[in-house]
Short mmCIF file of C-alpha atoms and ligand atoms in Angstrom, two decimals:
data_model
loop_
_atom_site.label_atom_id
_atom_site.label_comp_id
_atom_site.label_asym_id
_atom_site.label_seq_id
_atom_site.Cartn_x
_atom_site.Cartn_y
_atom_site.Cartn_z
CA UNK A 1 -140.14 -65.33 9.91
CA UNK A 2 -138.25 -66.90 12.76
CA UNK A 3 -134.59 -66.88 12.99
CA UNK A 4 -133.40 -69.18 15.75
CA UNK A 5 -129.64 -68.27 16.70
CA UNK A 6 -127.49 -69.40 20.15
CA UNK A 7 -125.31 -67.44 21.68
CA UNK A 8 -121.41 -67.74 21.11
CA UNK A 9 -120.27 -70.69 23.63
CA UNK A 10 -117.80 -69.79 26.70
CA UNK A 11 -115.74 -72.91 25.10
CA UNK A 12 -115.91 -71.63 21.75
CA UNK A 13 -112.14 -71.81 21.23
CA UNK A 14 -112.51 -75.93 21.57
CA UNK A 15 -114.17 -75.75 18.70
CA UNK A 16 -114.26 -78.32 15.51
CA UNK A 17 -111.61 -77.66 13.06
CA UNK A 18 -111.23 -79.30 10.02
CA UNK A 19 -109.03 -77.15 7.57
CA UNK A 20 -108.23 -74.14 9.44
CA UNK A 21 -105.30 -74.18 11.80
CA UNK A 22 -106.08 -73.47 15.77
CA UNK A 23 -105.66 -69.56 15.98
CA UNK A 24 -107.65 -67.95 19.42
CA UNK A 25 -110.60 -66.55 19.19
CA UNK A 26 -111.08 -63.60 21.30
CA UNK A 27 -114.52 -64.04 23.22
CA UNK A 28 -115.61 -60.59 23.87
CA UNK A 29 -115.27 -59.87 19.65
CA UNK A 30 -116.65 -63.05 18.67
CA UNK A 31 -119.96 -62.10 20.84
CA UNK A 32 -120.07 -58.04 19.45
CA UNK A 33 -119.93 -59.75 15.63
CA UNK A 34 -122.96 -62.47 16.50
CA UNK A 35 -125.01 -59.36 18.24
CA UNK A 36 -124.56 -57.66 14.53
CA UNK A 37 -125.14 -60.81 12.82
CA UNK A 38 -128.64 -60.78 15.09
CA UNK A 39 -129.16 -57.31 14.27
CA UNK A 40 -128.56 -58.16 10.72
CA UNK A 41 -131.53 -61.14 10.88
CA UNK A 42 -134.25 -58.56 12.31
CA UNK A 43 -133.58 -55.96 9.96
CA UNK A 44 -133.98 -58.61 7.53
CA UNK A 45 -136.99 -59.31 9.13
CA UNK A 46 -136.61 -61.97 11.06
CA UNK A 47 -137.78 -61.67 14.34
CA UNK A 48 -134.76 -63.68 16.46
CA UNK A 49 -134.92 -66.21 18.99
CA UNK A 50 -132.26 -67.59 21.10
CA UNK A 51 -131.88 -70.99 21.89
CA UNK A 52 -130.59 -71.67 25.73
CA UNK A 53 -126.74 -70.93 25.92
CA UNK A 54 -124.82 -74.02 25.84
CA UNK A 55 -121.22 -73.75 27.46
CA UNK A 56 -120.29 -77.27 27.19
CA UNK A 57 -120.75 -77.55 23.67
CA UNK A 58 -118.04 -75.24 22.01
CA UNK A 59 -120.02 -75.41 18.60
CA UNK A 60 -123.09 -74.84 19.63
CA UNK A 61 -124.16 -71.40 18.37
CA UNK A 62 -123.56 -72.80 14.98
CA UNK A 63 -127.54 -73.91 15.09
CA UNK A 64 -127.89 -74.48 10.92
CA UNK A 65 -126.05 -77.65 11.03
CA UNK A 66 -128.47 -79.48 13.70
CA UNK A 67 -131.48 -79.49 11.23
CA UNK A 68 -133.39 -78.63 7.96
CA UNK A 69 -136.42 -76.38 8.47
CA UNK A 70 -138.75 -76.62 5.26
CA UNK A 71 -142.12 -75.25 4.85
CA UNK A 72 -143.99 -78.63 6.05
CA UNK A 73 -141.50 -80.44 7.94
CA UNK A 74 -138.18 -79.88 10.17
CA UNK A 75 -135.55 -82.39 9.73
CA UNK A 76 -133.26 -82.78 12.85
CA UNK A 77 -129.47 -83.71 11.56
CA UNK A 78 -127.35 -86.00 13.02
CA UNK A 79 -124.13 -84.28 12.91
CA UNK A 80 -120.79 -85.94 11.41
CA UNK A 81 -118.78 -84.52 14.51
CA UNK A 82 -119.66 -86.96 17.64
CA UNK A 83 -118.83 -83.58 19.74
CA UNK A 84 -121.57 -81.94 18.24
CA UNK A 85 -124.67 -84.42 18.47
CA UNK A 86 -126.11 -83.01 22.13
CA UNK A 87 -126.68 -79.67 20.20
CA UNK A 88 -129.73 -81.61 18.51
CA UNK A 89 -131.74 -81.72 21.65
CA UNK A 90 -132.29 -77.60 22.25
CA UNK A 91 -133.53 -77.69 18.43
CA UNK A 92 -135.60 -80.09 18.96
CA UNK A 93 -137.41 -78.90 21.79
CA UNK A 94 -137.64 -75.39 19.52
CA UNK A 95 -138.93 -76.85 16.24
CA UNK A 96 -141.39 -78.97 17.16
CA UNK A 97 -143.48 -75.75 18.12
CA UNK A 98 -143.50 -74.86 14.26
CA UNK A 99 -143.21 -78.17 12.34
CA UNK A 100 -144.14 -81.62 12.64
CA UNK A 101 -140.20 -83.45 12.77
CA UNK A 102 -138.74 -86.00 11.35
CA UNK A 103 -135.52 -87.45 12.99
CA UNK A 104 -131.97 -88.91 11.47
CA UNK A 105 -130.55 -91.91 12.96
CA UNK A 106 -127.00 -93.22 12.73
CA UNK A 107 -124.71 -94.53 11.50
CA UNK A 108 -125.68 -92.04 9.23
CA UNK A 109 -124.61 -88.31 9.43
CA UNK A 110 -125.46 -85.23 8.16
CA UNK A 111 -125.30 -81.63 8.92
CA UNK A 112 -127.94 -79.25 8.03
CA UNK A 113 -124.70 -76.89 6.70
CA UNK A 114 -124.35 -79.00 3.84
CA UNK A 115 -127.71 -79.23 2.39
CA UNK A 116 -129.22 -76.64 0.27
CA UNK A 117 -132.50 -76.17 -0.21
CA UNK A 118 -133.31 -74.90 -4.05
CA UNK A 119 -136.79 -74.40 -3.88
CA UNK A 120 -138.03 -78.62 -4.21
CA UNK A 121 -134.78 -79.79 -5.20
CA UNK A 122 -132.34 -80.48 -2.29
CA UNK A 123 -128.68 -80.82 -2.78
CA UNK A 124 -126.66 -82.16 -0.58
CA UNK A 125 -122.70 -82.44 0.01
CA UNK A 126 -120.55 -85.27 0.72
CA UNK A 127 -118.18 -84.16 3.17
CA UNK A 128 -116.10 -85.19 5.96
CA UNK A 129 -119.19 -84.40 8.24
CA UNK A 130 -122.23 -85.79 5.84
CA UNK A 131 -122.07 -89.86 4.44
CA UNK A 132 -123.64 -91.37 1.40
CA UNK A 133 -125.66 -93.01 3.93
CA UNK A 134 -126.92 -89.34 5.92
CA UNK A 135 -127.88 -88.29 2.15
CA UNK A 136 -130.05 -91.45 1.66
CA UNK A 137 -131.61 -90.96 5.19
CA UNK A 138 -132.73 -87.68 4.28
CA UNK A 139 -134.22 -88.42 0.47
CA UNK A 140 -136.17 -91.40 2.69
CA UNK A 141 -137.85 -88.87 4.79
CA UNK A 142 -138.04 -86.29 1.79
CA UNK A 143 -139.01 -88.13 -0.94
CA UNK A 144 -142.23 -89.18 -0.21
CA UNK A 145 -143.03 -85.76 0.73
CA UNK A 146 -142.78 -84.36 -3.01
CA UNK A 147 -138.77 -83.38 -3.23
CA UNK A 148 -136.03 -84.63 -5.06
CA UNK A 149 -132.65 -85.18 -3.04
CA UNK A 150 -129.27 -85.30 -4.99
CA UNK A 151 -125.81 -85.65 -3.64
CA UNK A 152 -123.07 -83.69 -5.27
CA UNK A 153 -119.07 -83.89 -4.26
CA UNK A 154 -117.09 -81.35 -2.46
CA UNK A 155 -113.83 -80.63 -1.79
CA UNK A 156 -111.27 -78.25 0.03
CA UNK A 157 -114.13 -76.75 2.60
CA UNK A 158 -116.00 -78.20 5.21
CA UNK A 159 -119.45 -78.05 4.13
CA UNK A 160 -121.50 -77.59 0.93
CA UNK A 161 -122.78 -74.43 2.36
CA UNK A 162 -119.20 -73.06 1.89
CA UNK A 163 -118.51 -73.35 -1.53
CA UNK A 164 -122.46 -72.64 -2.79
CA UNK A 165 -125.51 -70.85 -1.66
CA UNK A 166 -128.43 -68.57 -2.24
CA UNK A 167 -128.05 -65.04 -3.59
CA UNK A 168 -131.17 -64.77 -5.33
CA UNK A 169 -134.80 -66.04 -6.09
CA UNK A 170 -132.82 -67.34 -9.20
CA UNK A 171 -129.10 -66.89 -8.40
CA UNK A 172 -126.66 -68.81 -6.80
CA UNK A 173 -123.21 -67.60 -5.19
CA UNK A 174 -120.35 -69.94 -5.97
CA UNK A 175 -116.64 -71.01 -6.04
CA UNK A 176 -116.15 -73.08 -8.77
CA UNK A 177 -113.13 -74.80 -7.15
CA UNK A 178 -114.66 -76.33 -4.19
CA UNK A 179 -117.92 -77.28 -6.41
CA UNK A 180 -118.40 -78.25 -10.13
CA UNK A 181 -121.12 -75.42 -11.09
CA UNK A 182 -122.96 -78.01 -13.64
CA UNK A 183 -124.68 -79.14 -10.49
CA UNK A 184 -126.41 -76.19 -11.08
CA UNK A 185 -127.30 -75.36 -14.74
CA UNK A 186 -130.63 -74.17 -14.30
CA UNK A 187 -129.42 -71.41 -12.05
CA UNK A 188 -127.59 -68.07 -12.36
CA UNK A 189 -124.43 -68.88 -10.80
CA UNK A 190 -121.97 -66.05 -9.60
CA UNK A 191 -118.46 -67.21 -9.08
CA UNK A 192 -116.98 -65.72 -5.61
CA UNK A 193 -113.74 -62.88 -6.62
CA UNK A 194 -110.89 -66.05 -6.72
CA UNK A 195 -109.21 -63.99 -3.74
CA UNK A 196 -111.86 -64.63 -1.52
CA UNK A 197 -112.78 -68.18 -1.52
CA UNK A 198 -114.89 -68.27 1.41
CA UNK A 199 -117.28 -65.49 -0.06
CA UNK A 200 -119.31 -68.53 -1.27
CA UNK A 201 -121.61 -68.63 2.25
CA UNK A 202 -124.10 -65.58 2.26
CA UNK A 203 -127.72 -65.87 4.06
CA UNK A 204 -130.56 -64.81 1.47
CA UNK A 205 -133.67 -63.45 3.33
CA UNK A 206 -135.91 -62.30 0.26
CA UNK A 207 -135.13 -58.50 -0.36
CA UNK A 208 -131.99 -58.67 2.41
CA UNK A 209 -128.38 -60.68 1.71
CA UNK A 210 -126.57 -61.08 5.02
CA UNK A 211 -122.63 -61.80 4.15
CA UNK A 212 -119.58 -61.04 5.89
CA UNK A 213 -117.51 -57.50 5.87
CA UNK A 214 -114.36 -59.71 4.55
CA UNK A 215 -115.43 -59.70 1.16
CA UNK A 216 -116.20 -56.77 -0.59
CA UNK A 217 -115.15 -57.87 -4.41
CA UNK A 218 -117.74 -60.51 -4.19
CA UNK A 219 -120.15 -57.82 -2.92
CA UNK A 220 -119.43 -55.97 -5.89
CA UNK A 221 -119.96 -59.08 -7.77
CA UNK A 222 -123.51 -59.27 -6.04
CA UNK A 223 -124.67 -55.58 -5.78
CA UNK A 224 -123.97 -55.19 -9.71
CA UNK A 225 -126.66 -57.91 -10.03
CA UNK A 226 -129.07 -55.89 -7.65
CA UNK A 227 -130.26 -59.16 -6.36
CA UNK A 228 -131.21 -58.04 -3.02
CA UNK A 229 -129.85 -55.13 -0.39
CA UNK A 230 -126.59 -56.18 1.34
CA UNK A 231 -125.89 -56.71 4.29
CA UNK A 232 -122.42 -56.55 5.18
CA UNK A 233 -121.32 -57.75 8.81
CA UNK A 234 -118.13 -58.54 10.69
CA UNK A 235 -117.55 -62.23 11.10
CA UNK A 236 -114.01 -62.56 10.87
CA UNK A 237 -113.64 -64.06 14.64
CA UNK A 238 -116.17 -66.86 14.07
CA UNK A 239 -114.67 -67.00 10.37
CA UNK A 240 -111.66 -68.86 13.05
CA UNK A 241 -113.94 -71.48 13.76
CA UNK A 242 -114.64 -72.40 10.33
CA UNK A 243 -118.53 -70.42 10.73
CA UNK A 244 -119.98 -68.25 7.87
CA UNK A 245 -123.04 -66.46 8.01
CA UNK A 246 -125.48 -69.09 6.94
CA UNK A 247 -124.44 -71.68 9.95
CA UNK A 248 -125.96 -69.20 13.19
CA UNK A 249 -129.36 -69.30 12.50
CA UNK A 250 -132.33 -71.48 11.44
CA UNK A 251 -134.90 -69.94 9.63
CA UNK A 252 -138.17 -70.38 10.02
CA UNK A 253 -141.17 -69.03 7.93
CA UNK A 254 -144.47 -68.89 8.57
CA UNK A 255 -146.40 -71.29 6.47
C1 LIG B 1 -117.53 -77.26 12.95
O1 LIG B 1 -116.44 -77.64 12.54
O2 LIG B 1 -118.49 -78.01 13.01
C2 LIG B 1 -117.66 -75.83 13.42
N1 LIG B 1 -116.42 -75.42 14.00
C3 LIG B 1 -118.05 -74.91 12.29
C4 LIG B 1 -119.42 -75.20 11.74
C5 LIG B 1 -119.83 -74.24 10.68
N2 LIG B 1 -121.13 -74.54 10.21
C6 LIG B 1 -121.53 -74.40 8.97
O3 LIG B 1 -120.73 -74.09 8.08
N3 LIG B 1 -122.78 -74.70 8.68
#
């Protein structure tokens, strides 16, 4: 397993914000959390990559959102933010060493951080970054190739990937008031503790979940369910730029 990360942007505090007020982030912390997030990823297994550093493009090390890595094709996004669409090119050039690739074209946008991947059934969120039209690109390209794409409302967060993801090979980690849970009937769904909205985003790597320090209730929440090991790590500073811990890496597996 491959986990392609970027490192943490000089212009990091010109970052995208969407519902988070402009508070500094302080460079020097922001780059000791992503070296434990990267430490996190290899003792997950994951033997990590970086992409080329990429100063002019303060979002950059938030790689997740520029594509869709599945086990027999990549999927290179076309991000909602204009600001963000050069980050595509760096993927690119990276993923077409694993997979063959299939490409997005506008007007249609998407970002990679709202689409989750449940096995052969692909949700995907309708956000401020993601159009009707990016989720009908993507079920084009996916369809044919055996999965079933559905779009599903969200609201009050920036992506999908922030209200909902993977804790489990059955379980799902959630907060019910960014996304309706019936989406996802056929799964175990654990609602995040209501003081910690943004515990929704936590990286699943088989026997390893990668989640930030910031929210222990939901870890108690999770490690009662002995789902995986836990992997707590700092990512308050990047937490300012509206990043969780599934948006700095793309994971790759070997098929
Ligand atoms: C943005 O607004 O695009 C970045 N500041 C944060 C992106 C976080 N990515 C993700 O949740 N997948």
């Amino acid at each position: 397993m491959i986990a392609y990360t970027r490192p943490v942007p000089a212009s990091i505090n010109e970052c995208e914000l969407t519902h988070l007020a402009r508070r500094p982030i302080d460079l020097g912390r922001a780059r000791a959390e992503h070296a434990r997030y990267e430490e996190a990823l290899a003792i997950a297994g994951a033997e990590v990559q970086r992409l080329p550093a990429a100063d002019s493009l303060p979002d950059s090390v938030f790689v997740e959102d520029t594509a869709i890595v599945l086990d027999d094709v990549a999927v290179i996004a076309r991000p909602g933010a204009a600001s963000r669409r050069p980050e595509v090119d760096a993927v690119r050039e990276a993923l077409a060493r694993h997979r063959p690739l299939a490409e997005l074209r506008g007007p249609a946008t998407l970002d990679g951080g709202d689409v989750l991947v449940l096995d052969r059934r692909i949700v995907v969120g309708l956000t401020a970054r993601t159009t009707q039209a990016g989720v009908d690109a993507l079920r084009s390209v996916l369809a044919p190739r055996g999965y079933r794409v559905d779009a599903l409302e969200v609201r009050g967060c920036l992506h999908l990937k922030s209200a909902v993801t993977r804790a489990g090979a059955g379980a799902l980690v959630l907060n019910p008031n960014w996304v309706d849970g019936a989406a996802f009937s056929d799964w175990d769904c654990i609602a995040v503790d209501p003081a910690e909205p943004h515990a929704g985003n936590v990286l699943w790597l088989g026997d390893w979940l990668i989640m930030p320090d910031a929210h222990p209730r939901t870890a108690d929440r999770l490690a009662a369910r002995n789902l995986a090991t836990l992997l707590p790590v700092p990512a308050s500073e990047l937490a300012l730029a509206e990043g969780g811990v599934t948006c700095g890496s793309l994971i790759v597996r070997e098929t």
